[in-house]
Amino acid sequence: MNNSTPSTGVYANGNDNKKFKGDRPPCSPSRVLHLRKIPCDVTEAEIISLGLPFGKVTNLLMLKGKSQAFLEMASEEAAVTMVNYYTPVTAQLRSQPVYIQYSNHRELKTDNLPNQARTQAALQAVSAVQSGSLALSGAPSNEGTVLPGQSPVLRIIIENLFYPVTLEVLHQIFSKFGTVLKIITFTKNNQFQALLQYADPVNAHYAKMALDGQNIYNACCTLRIDFSKLTSLNVKYNNDKSRDFTRLDLPTGDGQPSLEPPMAAAFGAPGIISSPYAGAAGFAPAIGFPQAAGLSVPPVPGALGPLTITSSAVTGRMAIPGASGIPGNSVLLVTNLNPDLITPHGLFILFGVYGDVHRVKIMFNKKENALVQMADANQAQLAMNHLSGQRLYGKVLRATLSKHQAVQLPREGQEDQGLTKDFSNSPLHRFKKPGSKNFQNIFPPSATLHLSNIPPSVTVDDLKNLFIEAGCSVKAFKFFQKDRKMALIQLGSVEEAIQALIELHNHDLGENHHLRVSFSKSTI
């Protein structure tokens, strides 16, 4: 195997070698992951440490002569999270790139193999670390596991700010590492700074490791990242300076439109930028962003002459990989759907958990792809964060921002097979009412569903049978003690719960009651 091939874009799909043509396509997940190009002197603990942040590592097989390894995670969900994480950001061991893809093995059977004693010892040591009693030996110290009590809030300072950076840009970059809940931006000591809160300290830890010292645009806008002493942010207003992505009902606060060309004036350089989105030009394909090509930035006081950002710098050589589409866009491109089972109505119900869906278009010539138009950019981002990487009808759904600004309805007489639907006047929107309780009850997909609007005559068995008939395995069920109109039901997997929500939300239970189904943060 030739290890000296120059590192180029051919690795982007994880299949750089003829030998691996037979491996399954990257969209067919397994809890066993195949790692290639690992450095020859790497230890078991170092390889295990790659998987640790994503979940429990249950087995490892190293093929040192071939510079390869197989890593088995405790669950397929953990493996999917790990592959998603390392798609835009290449994994590294000892400063060398390592390539990760799903294996066609479903589990690793290593009991009868020689030299497994060291591996088992390493796995046992690591599980002790996870329970907090040991430090990882052999793992690079700066990439250690997350420390107990570490904050999910990062403090970000942007140096060399020759080009304004918007809250949208920060959100897009940092969302690559997990669900971003809140962002506050401000200017302090004449520096543009931000506080950014993740759902989990693990996400903050990995974002800091990957992004600290990176440039957002070529040779400028350098990220300096530390953990904040704060453990939670309190956001009062959703506008261009602050945003709470879990509370879409917050006021803008100052009567300003929510996307202003931010703080250009604070840097004594009025007019650096003309469009509220141009600061995000680096994230847009050239066609979606005509005004970004060849932006010429006037000299900033104290800077080294004028900085001209050419279209190749803006659209091609981004310092941060994996970002595309237009920030602030409310249209999502959803790919890798099951073309035999997906419908516009199904996408409307599922994406409607995270915002009001106005239109859905399943592509006429490529039915595994669809466009979903949300009410606004926040809702699109929320749906993308929560649904991308989830399994639906046997396939791992992918959601990204589309380059389209709106979903076009078919012209009269145009053949469409009912694949484009307008839901803007649907009575099923969850977020129509400003300040609705639904804004506080947005949770990631989970195997436990929250049911409400249940009429008094409907029994436990009625509801269990309803879900069993929909093809689910019911693991547990309980009515709320204080309010029998609500209940929790736990199903066999997250995928089952997603499919049950699509099928049974708004199901007619009789007595003029339609069942309401949401993901729950509780378990039974």
Coordinates of C-alpha atoms in Angstrom, one line a residue:
M1 CA 0.0 0.0 0.0
N2 CA 1.5 3.3 -1.0
N3 CA 1.6 5.6 1.9
S4 CA 3.4 8.5 0.2
T5 CA 0.5 9.6 -2.0
P6 CA 0.2 13.4 -1.6
S7 CA -2.7 14.5 0.5
T8 CA -5.3 15.9 -2.0
G9 CA -9.0 16.1 -2.4
V10 CA -9.3 12.5 -3.5
Y11 CA -9.6 11.4 0.1
A12 CA -12.8 13.5 0.6
N13 CA -15.1 10.5 0.4
G14 CA -12.8 8.2 2.4
N15 CA -12.1 5.9 -0.6
D16 CA -8.6 6.7 -1.8
N17 CA -7.3 3.3 -2.5
K18 CA -8.3 0.7 -5.2
K19 CA -8.3 -2.0 -2.5
F20 CA -11.3 -0.3 -0.7
K21 CA -13.5 -0.1 -3.8
G22 CA -15.3 -3.1 -2.3
D23 CA -16.1 -1.4 1.0
R24 CA -19.7 -0.3 1.3
P25 CA -20.6 3.3 0.3
P26 CA -20.1 5.8 3.1
C27 CA -23.9 6.1 3.7
S28 CA -24.3 2.5 5.1
P29 CA -23.5 2.9 8.9
S30 CA -22.0 0.2 11.1
R31 CA -20.8 0.5 14.7
V32 CA -17.4 -0.8 13.4
L33 CA -15.2 1.9 11.9
H34 CA -12.3 1.3 9.5
L35 CA -9.3 3.6 10.0
R36 CA -6.5 4.0 7.4
K37 CA -3.1 5.7 7.2
I38 CA -2.5 5.4 11.0
P39 CA 1.1 6.2 11.9
C40 CA 3.2 3.0 12.5
D41 CA 4.2 3.7 16.1
V42 CA 0.8 4.8 17.4
T43 CA -0.5 3.2 20.6
E44 CA -3.8 1.4 21.2
A45 CA -4.8 4.2 23.7
E46 CA -4.3 6.9 21.1
I47 CA -6.6 5.2 18.6
I48 CA -9.2 4.6 21.3
S49 CA -9.0 8.3 22.3
L50 CA -10.2 9.2 18.8
G51 CA -13.5 7.4 19.5
L52 CA -13.9 8.3 23.2
P53 CA -15.7 11.7 22.9
F54 CA -18.4 10.1 20.8
G55 CA -19.3 7.2 23.2
K56 CA -18.0 4.0 24.7
V57 CA -15.3 2.1 22.6
T58 CA -15.9 -1.7 22.9
N59 CA -13.2 -3.2 20.8
L60 CA -10.1 -2.5 18.7
L61 CA -8.2 -4.5 16.1
M62 CA -4.8 -3.0 14.9
L63 CA -3.3 -4.1 11.6
K64 CA 0.1 -2.4 12.1
G65 CA 1.8 -3.8 9.0
K66 CA -1.0 -2.2 6.9
S67 CA -1.3 1.0 8.9
Q68 CA -4.9 0.2 9.5
A69 CA -7.2 -0.4 12.4
F70 CA -10.8 -1.4 13.2
L71 CA -12.6 0.5 16.0
E72 CA -15.8 -0.9 17.4
M73 CA -18.2 1.6 19.2
A74 CA -20.8 0.5 21.7
S75 CA -23.6 1.8 19.4
E76 CA -24.2 2.6 15.8
E77 CA -25.4 6.1 16.9
A78 CA -21.9 6.8 18.4
A79 CA -20.2 5.6 15.2
V80 CA -22.5 7.8 13.1
T81 CA -21.7 10.8 15.3
M82 CA -18.0 10.1 14.9
V83 CA -18.1 9.8 11.1
N84 CA -20.2 13.0 10.8
Y85 CA -17.7 14.8 13.0
Y86 CA -14.7 13.7 11.0
T87 CA -16.3 14.3 7.6
P88 CA -15.6 18.1 7.4
V89 CA -12.6 17.8 9.7
T90 CA -9.9 15.2 9.0
A91 CA -8.9 13.2 12.1
Q92 CA -5.3 13.3 13.2
L93 CA -2.9 11.1 15.1
R94 CA 0.6 12.4 15.9
S95 CA -0.1 15.3 13.5
Q96 CA -0.8 12.9 10.6
P97 CA -4.2 12.7 8.8
V98 CA -6.2 9.5 9.5
Y99 CA -9.1 8.4 7.3
I100 CA -12.3 7.0 8.9
Q101 CA -15.2 5.2 7.2
Y102 CA -17.8 2.6 8.1
S103 CA -16.5 -1.0 7.9
N104 CA -18.5 -3.8 6.3
H105 CA -18.0 -5.7 9.6
R106 CA -21.0 -5.5 11.9
E107 CA -18.9 -6.4 15.0
L108 CA -15.3 -7.3 15.8
K109 CA -14.6 -10.9 17.0
T110 CA -11.0 -10.8 18.3
D111 CA -11.0 -13.4 21.1
N112 CA -8.8 -16.0 19.3
L113 CA -6.4 -13.5 17.8
P114 CA -2.8 -13.1 19.2
N115 CA -1.5 -9.9 20.8
Q116 CA -5.0 -8.8 22.0
A117 CA -4.0 -8.7 25.6
R118 CA -2.5 -5.1 25.3
T119 CA -5.7 -4.0 23.5
Q120 CA -8.0 -5.3 26.2
A121 CA -5.8 -3.7 28.8
A122 CA -6.0 -0.4 27.0
L123 CA -9.8 -0.7 26.7
Q124 CA -10.1 -1.4 30.4
A125 CA -7.8 1.5 31.3
V126 CA -10.0 3.8 29.1
S127 CA -13.2 2.7 30.7
A128 CA -11.6 3.6 34.0
V129 CA -10.8 7.0 32.6
Q130 CA -14.4 7.4 31.4
S131 CA -15.5 6.9 35.0
G132 CA -13.0 9.5 36.0
S133 CA -10.4 7.5 38.0
L134 CA -7.3 7.6 35.7
A135 CA -5.5 9.7 33.2
L136 CA -5.0 8.4 29.7
S137 CA -1.4 7.3 29.2
G138 CA -0.2 7.4 25.7
A139 CA -2.8 9.8 24.5
P140 CA -1.5 13.3 23.5
S141 CA -2.1 15.4 26.6
N142 CA -3.7 18.4 24.8
E143 CA -6.3 16.1 23.3
G144 CA -7.2 14.4 26.6
T145 CA -10.8 13.7 27.5
V146 CA -13.1 16.4 28.7
L147 CA -12.4 17.4 32.3
P148 CA -15.2 17.1 34.8
G149 CA -17.0 20.4 35.3
Q150 CA -15.6 21.8 32.0
S151 CA -17.9 24.5 30.6
P152 CA -20.0 24.1 27.4
V153 CA -19.4 27.8 26.8
L154 CA -16.4 29.1 24.7
R155 CA -15.0 32.6 24.7
I156 CA -13.9 33.5 21.1
I157 CA -11.7 36.4 20.2
I158 CA -11.2 37.3 16.5
E159 CA -7.8 38.8 15.7
N160 CA -6.8 40.4 12.3
L161 CA -10.3 41.4 11.7
F162 CA -9.8 42.9 8.3
Y163 CA -13.2 41.6 7.2
P164 CA -16.3 41.7 9.5
V165 CA -17.5 38.3 10.9
T166 CA -21.2 37.9 11.5
L167 CA -23.0 35.9 14.1
E168 CA -24.2 33.7 11.2
V169 CA -20.7 32.9 10.2
L170 CA -19.7 31.9 13.7
H171 CA -22.8 29.7 14.0
Q172 CA -22.1 28.0 10.7
I173 CA -18.5 27.2 11.6
F174 CA -19.1 26.1 15.2
S175 CA -22.2 24.0 14.2
K176 CA -19.8 21.5 12.6
F177 CA -18.9 20.3 16.1
G178 CA -22.3 20.0 17.7
T179 CA -25.6 21.8 18.5
V180 CA -24.9 25.5 19.2
L181 CA -27.6 26.7 21.6
K182 CA -26.6 30.4 22.1
I183 CA -24.2 33.1 20.8
I184 CA -23.5 36.6 22.2
T185 CA -21.1 38.9 20.3
F186 CA -19.6 42.1 21.6
T187 CA -16.6 44.4 21.3
K188 CA -14.2 44.6 24.3
N189 CA -10.7 46.3 24.4
N190 CA -11.3 47.1 20.8
Q191 CA -11.5 43.4 19.9
F192 CA -14.5 41.6 18.4
Q193 CA -15.4 38.8 20.8
A194 CA -18.1 36.2 21.2
L195 CA -19.5 33.8 23.8
L196 CA -20.9 30.6 22.3
Q197 CA -22.7 27.9 24.3
Y198 CA -22.9 24.2 23.1
A199 CA -25.4 21.6 24.2
D200 CA -22.5 19.6 25.7
P201 CA -19.0 20.3 27.0
V202 CA -17.6 17.6 24.7
N203 CA -18.6 19.7 21.7
A204 CA -16.9 22.7 23.1
H205 CA -13.8 20.7 23.8
Y206 CA -13.6 19.4 20.2
A207 CA -14.4 22.8 18.6
K208 CA -11.6 24.4 20.7
M209 CA -9.1 21.7 19.7
A210 CA -10.0 21.9 16.0
L211 CA -10.5 25.7 15.5
D212 CA -8.2 27.5 17.9
G213 CA -5.7 29.4 15.8
Q214 CA -7.5 28.8 12.5
N215 CA -8.3 31.6 10.0
I216 CA -11.9 32.1 8.9
Y217 CA -10.8 33.8 5.7
N218 CA -7.4 33.5 4.1
A219 CA -4.7 35.2 6.2
C220 CA -7.2 37.1 8.3
C221 CA -9.9 36.7 11.0
T222 CA -7.9 34.4 13.3
L223 CA -9.9 32.5 16.0
R224 CA -8.5 32.5 19.5
I225 CA -10.6 30.2 21.7
D226 CA -10.7 29.5 25.4
F227 CA -13.3 28.0 27.8
S228 CA -15.4 30.6 29.5
K229 CA -15.9 30.7 33.3
L230 CA -19.6 31.0 32.6
T231 CA -21.5 27.7 32.3
S232 CA -24.6 29.1 30.7
L233 CA -25.5 32.2 28.7
N234 CA -28.6 34.3 29.2
V235 CA -29.8 35.8 25.9
K236 CA -32.6 38.4 26.0
Y237 CA -32.8 39.4 22.3
N238 CA -32.5 37.6 19.0
N239 CA -30.7 40.0 16.6
D240 CA -27.4 40.4 14.9
K241 CA -25.5 40.7 18.2
S242 CA -27.0 37.8 20.2
R243 CA -29.1 34.8 19.4
D244 CA -30.7 32.0 21.4
F245 CA -31.4 29.2 18.9
T246 CA -33.7 27.4 21.3
R247 CA -36.0 30.4 21.7
L248 CA -37.2 31.6 18.4
D249 CA -39.8 33.7 20.1
L250 CA -37.4 36.3 21.6
P251 CA -37.8 40.0 20.5
T252 CA -35.1 41.7 18.5
G253 CA -34.9 44.2 21.3
D254 CA -33.7 47.4 19.5
G255 CA -36.1 47.6 16.6
Q256 CA -33.2 46.9 14.3
P257 CA -33.5 44.4 11.5
S258 CA -31.8 41.2 12.7
L259 CA -29.0 41.3 10.1
E260 CA -27.1 44.6 10.2
P261 CA -23.6 44.9 8.7
P262 CA -22.1 44.3 12.2
M263 CA -19.6 46.5 14.0
A264 CA -17.7 47.8 10.9
A265 CA -17.9 51.2 12.4
A266 CA -16.4 50.0 15.7
F267 CA -13.1 49.3 13.9
G268 CA -12.8 52.8 12.3
A269 CA -13.4 51.2 8.9
P270 CA -16.9 52.2 7.8
G271 CA -17.9 50.7 4.5
I272 CA -15.7 47.6 4.6
I273 CA -18.7 45.6 3.6
S274 CA -21.8 46.4 1.7
S275 CA -24.1 43.4 2.1
P276 CA -25.2 41.9 5.4
Y277 CA -24.3 38.5 4.1
A278 CA -21.1 39.4 2.4
G279 CA -19.2 38.7 5.6
A280 CA -20.2 35.1 5.0
A281 CA -19.2 35.1 1.4
G282 CA -16.6 32.4 2.1
F283 CA -19.4 30.0 2.8
A284 CA -21.2 30.5 -0.5
P285 CA -20.7 28.9 -3.8
A286 CA -19.8 31.6 -6.4
I287 CA -23.1 31.2 -8.2
G288 CA -25.1 31.8 -5.0
F289 CA -23.1 34.9 -4.2
P290 CA -22.4 37.1 -7.2
Q291 CA -21.6 40.2 -5.1
A292 CA -18.9 38.3 -3.2
A293 CA -16.6 37.8 -6.2
G294 CA -13.5 40.0 -6.1
L295 CA -14.6 42.2 -3.1
S296 CA -12.1 44.9 -2.7
V297 CA -11.7 46.0 0.9
P298 CA -10.6 49.6 1.5
P299 CA -7.4 50.0 3.7
V300 CA -8.0 49.5 7.4
P301 CA -6.1 52.1 9.5
G302 CA -2.9 50.5 10.7
A303 CA -3.2 47.5 8.3
L304 CA -0.6 46.6 5.7
G305 CA -2.1 48.2 2.6
P306 CA -5.4 47.3 1.0
L307 CA -6.6 43.7 1.3
T308 CA -8.3 42.4 -1.9
I309 CA -10.2 39.3 -1.4
T310 CA -10.5 37.5 -4.8
S311 CA -13.3 35.2 -5.6
S312 CA -11.0 32.2 -5.3
A313 CA -10.0 33.2 -1.8
V314 CA -13.6 33.9 -0.8
T315 CA -15.2 30.8 -2.4
G316 CA -12.4 28.2 -2.8
R317 CA -9.6 28.2 -0.3
M318 CA -11.6 28.4 2.9
A319 CA -9.6 27.8 6.0
I320 CA -12.5 25.9 7.5
P321 CA -13.7 22.9 5.5
G322 CA -17.2 21.6 4.9
A323 CA -19.2 24.8 4.9
S324 CA -21.4 25.6 1.9
G325 CA -24.8 27.2 1.2
I326 CA -25.8 30.6 2.3
P327 CA -26.0 31.5 6.0
G328 CA -29.3 33.2 6.7
N329 CA -31.0 31.0 4.1
S330 CA -34.2 29.3 5.2
V331 CA -34.1 26.5 2.5
L332 CA -32.5 23.2 3.3
L333 CA -31.2 20.5 0.9
V334 CA -32.0 17.1 2.3
T335 CA -30.2 14.1 0.8
N336 CA -29.8 10.3 1.1
L337 CA -33.6 9.9 1.7
N338 CA -35.3 6.5 1.0
P339 CA -37.1 7.3 -2.4
D340 CA -39.6 4.5 -2.0
L341 CA -41.0 5.7 1.4
I342 CA -40.4 9.4 1.7
T343 CA -43.3 11.9 0.9
P344 CA -43.6 15.7 1.0
H345 CA -46.1 15.3 3.9
G346 CA -43.6 13.1 5.8
L347 CA -40.8 15.7 5.5
F348 CA -43.3 18.4 6.5
I349 CA -44.2 16.6 9.7
L350 CA -40.6 15.7 10.7
F351 CA -39.0 19.1 9.9
G352 CA -42.1 20.8 11.4
V353 CA -40.9 19.6 14.9
Y354 CA -38.2 22.4 14.6
G355 CA -40.0 25.1 12.8
D356 CA -42.9 25.9 10.4
V357 CA -42.3 24.3 7.0
H358 CA -43.7 26.4 4.2
R359 CA -42.8 24.2 1.1
V360 CA -41.3 20.8 0.3
K361 CA -40.0 19.6 -3.1
I362 CA -38.8 16.1 -3.7
M363 CA -36.6 16.1 -6.7
F364 CA -38.3 14.8 -9.8
N365 CA -35.2 13.1 -11.3
K366 CA -33.5 12.2 -8.0
K367 CA -36.1 11.3 -5.5
E368 CA -33.6 10.7 -2.6
N369 CA -33.0 14.5 -2.5
A370 CA -35.5 17.1 -1.4
L371 CA -35.7 20.9 -0.7
V372 CA -37.4 22.0 2.5
Q373 CA -38.3 25.7 3.0
M374 CA -38.6 26.8 6.6
A375 CA -40.3 30.0 7.9
D376 CA -36.8 31.5 8.6
A377 CA -33.1 30.9 8.8
N378 CA -33.1 30.1 12.6
Q379 CA -35.6 27.4 12.1
A380 CA -33.7 26.0 9.1
Q381 CA -30.5 25.9 11.3
L382 CA -32.3 24.2 14.2
A383 CA -33.8 21.5 11.9
M384 CA -30.4 20.9 10.3
N385 CA -28.6 20.6 13.6
H386 CA -31.1 18.2 15.0
L387 CA -32.0 16.0 12.0
S388 CA -28.8 15.7 10.0
G389 CA -27.2 12.3 10.7
Q390 CA -30.5 10.7 11.9
R391 CA -31.7 7.4 10.4
L392 CA -35.0 7.5 8.5
Y393 CA -36.4 4.5 6.7
G394 CA -33.1 2.7 6.9
K395 CA -30.9 5.5 5.5
V396 CA -28.9 8.3 7.2
L397 CA -30.5 11.6 6.4
R398 CA -28.2 14.6 5.5
A399 CA -29.4 18.2 5.7
T400 CA -27.4 21.2 4.6
L401 CA -28.2 24.8 3.7
S402 CA -29.3 25.0 0.1
K403 CA -28.1 27.6 -2.4
H404 CA -31.7 28.1 -3.4
Q405 CA -33.5 31.1 -1.7
A406 CA -37.0 29.6 -2.1
V407 CA -38.8 26.5 -3.3
Q408 CA -40.5 27.2 -6.6
L409 CA -44.0 25.7 -7.2
P410 CA -44.4 23.9 -10.5
R411 CA -45.9 25.9 -13.3
E412 CA -49.5 25.0 -14.4
G413 CA -49.5 21.9 -16.6
Q414 CA -45.9 21.0 -15.5
E415 CA -45.6 17.3 -14.6
D416 CA -44.7 17.0 -10.9
Q417 CA -46.3 13.7 -9.6
G418 CA -47.4 15.6 -6.5
L419 CA -43.7 15.9 -5.4
T420 CA -43.9 19.7 -4.6
K421 CA -46.3 20.8 -1.9
D422 CA -47.1 24.2 -0.3
F423 CA -47.8 23.9 3.4
S424 CA -47.7 27.6 4.2
N425 CA -51.4 27.7 5.3
S426 CA -51.4 24.3 7.0
P427 CA -53.2 24.2 10.4
L428 CA -50.4 21.9 11.7
H429 CA -47.7 24.5 12.2
R430 CA -46.3 24.3 15.8
F431 CA -44.8 27.8 16.0
K432 CA -47.4 30.1 14.5
K433 CA -48.3 31.7 17.8
P434 CA -45.6 34.1 19.1
G435 CA -44.5 33.0 22.6
S436 CA -46.0 29.5 22.1
K437 CA -45.0 26.9 24.7
N438 CA -43.7 24.8 21.8
F439 CA -40.6 27.1 21.6
Q440 CA -39.5 25.8 25.0
N441 CA -40.1 22.1 24.1
I442 CA -37.7 21.6 21.2
F443 CA -35.5 18.5 21.7
P444 CA -33.3 16.3 19.6
P445 CA -34.8 13.1 18.2
S446 CA -35.1 10.5 20.9
A447 CA -36.6 7.0 21.4
T448 CA -39.1 8.5 23.9
L449 CA -42.0 10.4 22.5
H450 CA -44.3 12.9 24.3
L451 CA -47.9 12.4 23.4
S452 CA -50.6 15.0 24.1
N453 CA -54.3 15.8 23.4
I454 CA -55.4 12.3 24.4
P455 CA -59.2 12.0 25.0
P456 CA -60.3 10.5 28.3
S457 CA -61.8 7.3 26.7
V458 CA -58.4 6.2 25.2
T459 CA -56.6 3.6 27.2
V460 CA -52.9 2.6 27.6
D461 CA -53.6 -0.5 25.4
D462 CA -55.3 1.6 22.7
L463 CA -52.2 3.8 22.4
K464 CA -49.7 0.9 22.6
N465 CA -51.6 -0.9 19.9
L466 CA -51.6 2.2 17.7
F467 CA -47.8 2.3 17.8
I468 CA -47.4 -1.5 17.4
E469 CA -49.6 -1.4 14.3
A470 CA -47.3 1.4 12.9
G471 CA -44.5 -1.2 13.2
C472 CA -42.9 0.0 16.5
S473 CA -41.8 -2.1 19.4
V474 CA -43.1 -0.4 22.6
K475 CA -40.6 -0.7 25.5
A476 CA -42.5 1.4 28.1
F477 CA -45.5 3.7 28.5
K478 CA -46.9 6.0 31.2
F479 CA -49.6 8.6 31.5
F480 CA -48.7 11.9 33.2
Q481 CA -50.0 11.7 36.8
K482 CA -51.3 15.3 36.9
D483 CA -52.7 15.4 33.4
R484 CA -54.0 12.2 31.7
K485 CA -54.2 14.1 28.4
M486 CA -50.4 13.6 28.1
A487 CA -48.2 10.5 28.1
L488 CA -44.7 9.3 27.4
I489 CA -44.0 6.2 25.2
Q490 CA -40.6 4.6 24.8
L491 CA -39.9 2.8 21.5
G492 CA -37.2 0.4 20.4
S493 CA -34.9 3.0 18.7
V494 CA -34.6 6.7 17.7
E495 CA -35.3 5.7 14.1
E496 CA -38.6 4.0 15.1
A497 CA -39.6 7.1 17.1
I498 CA -38.9 9.4 14.1
Q499 CA -41.0 7.2 11.8
A500 CA -43.8 6.9 14.4
L501 CA -43.9 10.7 14.8
I502 CA -44.2 11.1 11.0
E503 CA -47.0 8.5 10.8
L504 CA -49.0 9.3 14.0
H505 CA -48.7 13.1 14.6
N506 CA -52.2 14.5 14.1
H507 CA -53.7 10.9 14.1
D508 CA -57.5 11.1 14.7
L509 CA -58.2 9.5 18.1
G510 CA -61.9 10.3 17.9
E511 CA -64.0 12.7 20.1
N512 CA -62.5 15.5 17.9
H513 CA -59.0 14.9 19.4
H514 CA -56.0 14.6 17.1
L515 CA -52.9 13.1 18.7
R516 CA -49.9 15.5 19.1
V517 CA -46.5 13.8 19.0
S518 CA -43.1 15.4 19.9
F519 CA -39.6 14.1 20.9
S520 CA -39.1 14.0 24.7
K521 CA -36.1 14.9 26.8
S522 CA -37.3 12.5 29.5
T523 CA -37.0 8.7 29.6
I524 CA -39.4 6.4 31.4

